PDB file of C-alpha atoms in Angstrom:
ATOM      1  CA  ALA A  41       2.372 -11.905  11.015  1.00  0.00           C
ATOM      2  CA  LEU A  42       2.689  -8.386   9.663  1.00  0.00           C
ATOM      3  CA  PHE A  43      -0.342  -6.631   8.179  1.00  0.00           C
ATOM      4  CA  PHE A  44       0.121  -3.658   5.850  1.00  0.00           C
ATOM      5  CA  ASP A  45      -3.110  -1.822   5.070  1.00  0.00           C
ATOM      6  CA  ASP A  46      -3.813   0.809   2.382  1.00  0.00           C
ATOM      7  CA  LEU A  47      -0.686   0.043   0.355  1.00  0.00           C
ATOM      8  CA  GLN A  48      -2.158   2.115  -2.491  1.00  0.00           C
ATOM      9  CA  TRP A  49      -0.782   5.135  -0.600  1.00  0.00           C
ATOM     10  CA  ALA A  50       2.718   3.699  -0.110  1.00  0.00           C
ATOM     11  CA  ASP A  51       5.617   5.463  -1.789  1.00  0.00           C
ATOM     12  CA  ASP A  52       8.632   3.856  -3.496  1.00  0.00           C
ATOM     13  CA  ARG A  53      10.719   3.775  -0.316  1.00  0.00           C
ATOM     14  CA  CYS A  54       8.015   1.943   1.610  1.00  0.00           C
ATOM     15  CA  MET A  55       7.662  -0.607  -1.169  1.00  0.00           C
ATOM     16  CA  GLU A  56      11.446  -1.059  -1.352  1.00  0.00           C
ATOM     17  CA  LEU A  57      11.495  -1.690   2.400  1.00  0.00           C
ATOM     18  CA  LEU A  58       8.783  -4.328   2.002  1.00  0.00           C
ATOM     19  CA  SER A  59      10.750  -5.961  -0.812  1.00  0.00           C
ATOM     20  CA  ALA A  60      13.865  -6.045   1.349  1.00  0.00           C
ATOM     21  CA  LEU A  61      11.960  -7.542   4.292  1.00  0.00           C
ATOM     22  CA  MET A  62      10.602 -10.289   2.080  1.00  0.00           C
ATOM     23  CA  GLU A  63      14.049 -11.508   1.050  1.00  0.00           C
ATOM     24  CA  ARG A  64      14.958 -14.867   2.558  1.00  0.00           C
ATOM     25  CA  ASP A  65      17.910 -13.634   4.694  1.00  0.00           C
ATOM     26  CA  HIS A  66      15.793 -10.905   6.298  1.00  0.00           C
ATOM     27  CA  LEU A  67      12.991 -13.369   6.954  1.00  0.00           C
ATOM     28  CA  GLN A  68      15.444 -15.576   8.822  1.00  0.00           C
ATOM     29  CA  GLU A  69      16.287 -12.652  11.099  1.00  0.00           C
ATOM     30  CA  LEU A  70      12.595 -12.163  11.868  1.00  0.00           C
ATOM     31  CA  ASP A  71      11.857 -15.815  12.557  1.00  0.00           C
ATOM     32  CA  ASP A  72      13.726 -18.591  14.382  1.00  0.00           C
ATOM     33  CA  ASN A  73      12.523 -21.218  11.863  1.00  0.00           C
ATOM     34  CA  ASP A  74      14.502 -20.056   8.808  1.00  0.00           C
ATOM     35  CA  GLY A  75      11.825 -17.542   7.870  1.00  0.00           C
ATOM     36  CA  THR A  76       9.252 -20.225   7.172  1.00  0.00           C
ATOM     37  CA  ASN A  77       6.774 -18.912   9.738  1.00  0.00           C
ATOM     38  CA  CYS A  78       6.528 -15.287   8.612  1.00  0.00           C
ATOM     39  CA  LEU A  79       3.242 -14.100   7.175  1.00  0.00           C
ATOM     40  CA  PHE A  80       2.940 -10.784   5.374  1.00  0.00           C
ATOM     41  CA  ILE A  81      -0.523  -9.530   4.548  1.00  0.00           C
ATOM     42  CA  GLY A  82      -0.916  -6.487   2.376  1.00  0.00           C
ATOM     43  CA  SER A  83      -4.125  -4.841   1.250  1.00  0.00           C
ATOM     44  CA  PHE A  84      -4.742  -2.155  -1.314  1.00  0.00           C
ATOM     45  CA  ARG A  85      -7.537  -0.735  -3.419  1.00  0.00           C
ATOM     46  CA  SER A  86      -6.812  -1.702  -7.001  1.00  0.00           C
ATOM     47  CA  ASN A  87      -8.806   1.244  -8.349  1.00  0.00           C
ATOM     48  CA  GLU A  88      -6.566   3.718  -6.499  1.00  0.00           C
ATOM     49  CA  THR A  89      -3.112   2.510  -7.525  1.00  0.00           C
ATOM     50  CA  ASN A  90      -0.692   3.788 -10.145  1.00  0.00           C
ATOM     51  CA  ASP A  91       1.485   1.869 -12.621  1.00  0.00           C
ATOM     52  CA  ASN A  92       4.609   2.326 -10.492  1.00  0.00           C
ATOM     53  CA  LEU A  93       2.943   0.755  -7.470  1.00  0.00           C
ATOM     54  CA  LEU A  94       1.515  -2.072  -9.573  1.00  0.00           C
ATOM     55  CA  SER A  95       5.045  -2.866 -10.785  1.00  0.00           C
ATOM     56  CA  HIS A  96       6.086  -3.410  -7.139  1.00  0.00           C
ATOM     57  CA  PHE A  97       3.159  -5.781  -6.650  1.00  0.00           C
ATOM     58  CA  ASP A  98       4.172  -7.662  -9.821  1.00  0.00           C
ATOM     59  CA  LYS A  99       7.692  -8.079  -8.383  1.00  0.00           C
ATOM     60  CA  PHE A 100       6.217  -9.587  -5.213  1.00  0.00           C
ATOM     61  CA  GLU A 101       4.209 -12.081  -7.250  1.00  0.00           C
ATOM     62  CA  GLN A 102       7.292 -13.090  -9.278  1.00  0.00           C
ATOM     63  CA  SER A 103       9.485 -13.445  -6.190  1.00  0.00           C
ATOM     64  CA  THR A 104      11.121 -16.813  -5.624  1.00  0.00           C
ATOM     65  CA  SER A 105      11.999 -16.122  -1.980  1.00  0.00           C
ATOM     66  CA  VAL A 106       8.397 -16.117  -0.777  1.00  0.00           C
ATOM     67  CA  ASP A 107       5.103 -17.661  -1.802  1.00  0.00           C
ATOM     68  CA  VAL A 108       2.526 -15.087  -2.795  1.00  0.00           C
ATOM     69  CA  THR A 109      -1.201 -15.656  -2.796  1.00  0.00           C
ATOM     70  CA  LYS A 110      -3.307 -12.944  -4.372  1.00  0.00           C
ATOM     71  CA  ILE A 111      -6.915 -12.668  -3.271  1.00  0.00           C
ATOM     72  CA  GLU A 112      -9.124 -10.183  -5.077  1.00  0.00           C
ATOM     73  CA  LEU A 113     -12.162  -9.040  -3.165  1.00  0.00           C
ATOM     74  CA  GLY A 114     -15.006  -7.676  -5.201  1.00  0.00           C
ATOM     75  CA  GLY A 115     -18.109  -5.937  -4.005  1.00  0.00           C
ATOM     76  CA  LEU A 116     -20.790  -7.679  -2.035  1.00  0.00           C
ATOM     77  CA  ALA A 117     -23.492  -9.455  -4.008  1.00  0.00           C
ATOM     78  CA  LYS A 118     -27.020  -8.067  -3.728  1.00  0.00           C
ATOM     79  CA  VAL A 119     -28.055 -10.643  -1.122  1.00  0.00           C
ATOM     80  CA  GLU A 120     -24.951  -9.960   0.987  1.00  0.00           C
ATOM     81  CA  SER A 121     -25.348  -6.187   0.845  1.00  0.00           C
ATOM     82  CA  ASN A 122     -29.019  -6.553   1.779  1.00  0.00           C
ATOM     83  CA  ASN A 123     -27.975  -8.670   4.760  1.00  0.00           C
ATOM     84  CA  MET A 124     -25.597  -5.857   5.750  1.00  0.00           C
ATOM     85  CA  VAL A 125     -28.244  -3.128   5.348  1.00  0.00           C
ATOM     86  CA  SER A 126     -30.806  -5.292   7.139  1.00  0.00           C
ATOM     87  CA  GLU A 127     -28.461  -5.901  10.047  1.00  0.00           C
ATOM     88  CA  VAL A 128     -27.438  -2.246  10.348  1.00  0.00           C
ATOM     89  CA  LEU A 129     -31.068  -1.098  10.374  1.00  0.00           C
ATOM     90  CA  ARG A 130     -32.223  -4.079  12.469  1.00  0.00           C
ATOM     91  CA  LEU A 131     -35.026  -4.793  10.030  1.00  0.00           C
ATOM     92  CA  PRO A 132     -35.985  -7.969   8.166  1.00  0.00           C
ATOM     93  CA  ALA A 133     -34.254  -8.325   4.799  1.00  0.00           C
ATOM     94  CA  ARG A 134     -37.606  -8.273   2.966  1.00  0.00           C
ATOM     95  CA  LEU A 135     -38.227  -4.726   4.282  1.00  0.00           C
ATOM     96  CA  THR A 136     -34.762  -3.407   3.379  1.00  0.00           C
ATOM     97  CA  SER A 137     -34.725  -4.964  -0.097  1.00  0.00           C
ATOM     98  CA  PRO A 138     -36.090  -1.878  -1.953  1.00  0.00           C
ATOM     99  CA  LEU A 139     -33.570   0.368  -0.169  1.00  0.00           C
ATOM    100  CA  ASN A 140     -30.778  -2.114  -0.830  1.00  0.00           C
ATOM    101  CA  GLU A 141     -31.554  -2.127  -4.574  1.00  0.00           C
ATOM    102  CA  LEU A 142     -30.521   1.526  -4.666  1.00  0.00           C
ATOM    103  CA  VAL A 143     -27.668   1.141  -2.192  1.00  0.00           C
ATOM    104  CA  GLN A 144     -26.266  -1.758  -4.239  1.00  0.00           C
ATOM    105  CA  ARG A 145     -26.575   0.177  -7.506  1.00  0.00           C
ATOM    106  CA  LYS A 146     -24.886   3.279  -6.107  1.00  0.00           C
ATOM    107  CA  THR A 147     -22.074   1.535  -4.195  1.00  0.00           C
ATOM    108  CA  THR A 148     -21.485  -1.521  -6.429  1.00  0.00           C
ATOM    109  CA  GLY A 149     -21.500  -3.534  -3.211  1.00  0.00           C
ATOM    110  CA  ASN A 150     -18.355  -1.936  -1.757  1.00  0.00           C
ATOM    111  CA  PRO A 151     -18.820  -2.314   2.042  1.00  0.00           C
ATOM    112  CA  PHE A 152     -16.862   0.882   2.764  1.00  0.00           C
ATOM    113  CA  HIS A 153     -19.077   2.867   0.401  1.00  0.00           C
ATOM    114  CA  ILE A 154     -22.239   1.202   1.741  1.00  0.00           C
ATOM    115  CA  ILE A 155     -21.411   2.362   5.269  1.00  0.00           C
ATOM    116  CA  HIS A 156     -20.573   5.905   4.214  1.00  0.00           C
ATOM    117  CA  PHE A 157     -23.550   6.154   1.877  1.00  0.00           C
ATOM    118  CA  MET A 158     -25.883   5.050   4.675  1.00  0.00           C
ATOM    119  CA  GLN A 159     -24.246   7.571   7.030  1.00  0.00           C
ATOM    120  CA  SER A 160     -24.789  10.334   4.476  1.00  0.00           C
ATOM    121  CA  LEU A 161     -28.465   9.328   4.166  1.00  0.00           C
ATOM    122  CA  VAL A 162     -28.836   9.698   7.928  1.00  0.00           C
ATOM    123  CA  LYS A 163     -26.963  13.007   7.967  1.00  0.00           C
ATOM    124  CA  ASP A 164     -29.155  14.363   5.149  1.00  0.00           C
ATOM    125  CA  SER A 165     -32.300  13.162   7.002  1.00  0.00           C
ATOM    126  CA  ILE A 166     -33.243  10.788   4.188  1.00  0.00           C
ATOM    127  CA  LEU A 167     -32.870   7.792   6.489  1.00  0.00           C
ATOM    128  CA  ASN A 168     -34.402   8.439   9.927  1.00  0.00           C
ATOM    129  CA  TYR A 169     -35.404   6.534  12.987  1.00  0.00           C
ATOM    130  CA  SER A 170     -39.142   6.927  13.478  1.00  0.00           C
ATOM    131  CA  LEU A 171     -40.170   6.938  17.127  1.00  0.00           C
ATOM    132  CA  SER A 172     -43.808   6.335  16.212  1.00  0.00           C
ATOM    133  CA  ASP A 173     -42.977   3.344  13.969  1.00  0.00           C
ATOM    134  CA  LYS A 174     -40.118   2.253  16.248  1.00  0.00           C
ATOM    135  CA  ARG A 175     -37.912   1.495  13.237  1.00  0.00           C
ATOM    136  CA  TRP A 176     -35.800   3.078  10.523  1.00  0.00           C
ATOM    137  CA  VAL A 177     -37.703   4.681   7.628  1.00  0.00           C
ATOM    138  CA  TRP A 178     -36.505   6.297   4.405  1.00  0.00           C
ATOM    139  CA  ASP A 179     -37.655   8.371   1.482  1.00  0.00           C
ATOM    140  CA  ILE A 180     -37.005   6.108  -1.517  1.00  0.00           C
ATOM    141  CA  GLU A 181     -37.270   8.976  -4.031  1.00  0.00           C
ATOM    142  CA  ALA A 182     -34.718  11.016  -2.112  1.00  0.00           C
ATOM    143  CA  VAL A 183     -32.388   7.989  -1.976  1.00  0.00           C
ATOM    144  CA  LYS A 184     -32.690   7.700  -5.770  1.00  0.00           C
ATOM    145  CA  SER A 185     -31.580  11.291  -6.253  1.00  0.00           C
ATOM    146  CA  THR A 186     -28.694  11.119  -3.765  1.00  0.00           C
ATOM    147  CA  SER A 187     -25.223  10.984  -5.306  1.00  0.00           C
ATOM    148  CA  ILE A 188     -22.333   8.992  -3.907  1.00  0.00           C
ATOM    149  CA  ASP A 189     -18.626   9.678  -3.782  1.00  0.00           C
ATOM    150  CA  LYS A 190     -16.916   7.232  -6.152  1.00  0.00           C
ATOM    151  CA  THR A 191     -13.537   7.160  -4.408  1.00  0.00           C
ATOM    152  CA  VAL A 192     -12.191   7.535  -0.890  1.00  0.00           C
ATOM    153  CA  LEU A 193     -10.567  10.798  -1.984  1.00  0.00           C
ATOM    154  CA  GLU A 194     -13.933  12.227  -3.051  1.00  0.00           C
ATOM    155  CA  LEU A 195     -15.432  11.120   0.258  1.00  0.00           C
ATOM    156  CA  LEU A 196     -12.613  12.741   2.263  1.00  0.00           C
ATOM    157  CA  ALA A 197     -12.775  15.907   0.157  1.00  0.00           C
ATOM    158  CA  ARG A 198     -16.518  16.183   0.792  1.00  0.00           C
ATOM    159  CA  LYS A 199     -16.065  15.596   4.529  1.00  0.00           C
ATOM    160  CA  LEU A 200     -13.292  18.212   4.669  1.00  0.00           C
ATOM    161  CA  SER A 201     -15.466  20.712   2.802  1.00  0.00           C
ATOM    162  CA  GLN A 202     -18.110  20.346   5.519  1.00  0.00           C
ATOM    163  CA  LEU A 203     -15.697  21.401   8.276  1.00  0.00           C
ATOM    164  CA  PRO A 204     -15.711  24.994   9.576  1.00  0.00           C
ATOM    165  CA  GLY A 205     -13.401  27.335   7.636  1.00  0.00           C
ATOM    166  CA  ASN A 206     -10.949  27.910  10.498  1.00  0.00           C
ATOM    167  CA  ILE A 207     -10.466  24.151  10.904  1.00  0.00           C
ATOM    168  CA  VAL A 208      -9.826  23.740   7.166  1.00  0.00           C
ATOM    169  CA  ASP A 209      -7.308  26.602   7.230  1.00  0.00           C
ATOM    170  CA  GLY A 210      -5.553  25.007  10.202  1.00  0.00           C
ATOM    171  CA  LEU A 211      -5.416  21.633   8.449  1.00  0.00           C
ATOM    172  CA  LYS A 212      -3.906  23.283   5.351  1.00  0.00           C
ATOM    173  CA  VAL A 213      -1.110  24.777   7.441  1.00  0.00           C
ATOM    174  CA  LEU A 214      -0.560  21.506   9.321  1.00  0.00           C
ATOM    175  CA  SER A 215      -0.369  19.532   6.067  1.00  0.00           C
ATOM    176  CA  CYS A 216       2.650  21.619   5.057  1.00  0.00           C
ATOM    177  CA  LEU A 217       4.478  20.703   8.255  1.00  0.00           C
ATOM    178  CA  GLY A 218       4.543  16.944   7.786  1.00  0.00           C
ATOM    179  CA  PRO A 219       2.909  13.954   9.484  1.00  0.00           C
ATOM    180  CA  LYS A 220       3.826  15.001  13.046  1.00  0.00           C
ATOM    181  CA  VAL A 221       3.441  18.485  14.496  1.00  0.00           C
ATOM    182  CA  ASP A 222       4.471  19.647  17.947  1.00  0.00           C
ATOM    183  CA  ASP A 223       1.689  20.975  20.206  1.00  0.00           C
ATOM    184  CA  THR A 224       3.411  24.354  20.566  1.00  0.00           C
ATOM    185  CA  ILE A 225       3.187  24.934  16.819  1.00  0.00           C
ATOM    186  CA  MET A 226      -0.486  24.006  16.826  1.00  0.00           C
ATOM    187  CA  LYS A 227      -1.164  26.597  19.554  1.00  0.00           C
ATOM    188  CA  TYR A 228      -0.027  29.366  17.237  1.00  0.00           C
ATOM    189  CA  LEU A 229      -2.653  28.468  14.657  1.00  0.00           C
ATOM    190  CA  TYR A 230      -5.122  30.164  16.985  1.00  0.00           C
ATOM    191  CA  THR A 231      -5.308  33.903  16.518  1.00  0.00           C
ATOM    192  CA  SER A 232      -6.054  35.030  20.059  1.00  0.00           C
ATOM    193  CA  PRO A 233      -3.739  34.532  23.053  1.00  0.00           C
ATOM    194  CA  GLU A 234      -6.764  33.311  25.066  1.00  0.00           C
ATOM    195  CA  SER A 235      -7.304  30.455  22.609  1.00  0.00           C
ATOM    196  CA  ARG A 236      -3.632  29.512  22.793  1.00  0.00           C
ATOM    197  CA  ASN A 237      -3.834  29.193  26.587  1.00  0.00           C
ATOM    198  CA  GLU A 238      -6.949  27.002  26.336  1.00  0.00           C
ATOM    199  CA  PHE A 239      -5.148  24.587  24.030  1.00  0.00           C
TER     200      PHE A 239
END
């Protein structure tokens, strides 16, 4: 079994490689049973894909060399998201229901967004653990006025904007150098020789 996650970020070459791997003769090379025991699992966020990438997915579905099963996962239903919130906060579902109403509305039940929204509530001191009550408590009005990042890119951009300026500057330089950077290059991002030696 091969699992490919976050295919929405794959480029044409990656998708062409996947297409080539899924051809019957390549499957036979991967598996001793004529390629009949190979399982490819790919996941992607449909709201973050482009037309070019969707055309690759269409080709997979129309392929005659492999069987394709498409499973679309939507957001969690209100009851399911309340179970998640209840479990995370270790409180009965009846107590988390008012909070979940807002969480569900703001995240549309997306588990990834639920987790990050809850983390942002904690970070902003809207959701706190009360030592006197011995449980999690929240300010429902503050939750109502809290915005949520609609996409993973917005979430990452917000998290990056919260980093110290020197870290952001370093990341900008590193992003120009590709996915792998040698340690010696990273040392020179520091301005003082003392910092370079500490690295």
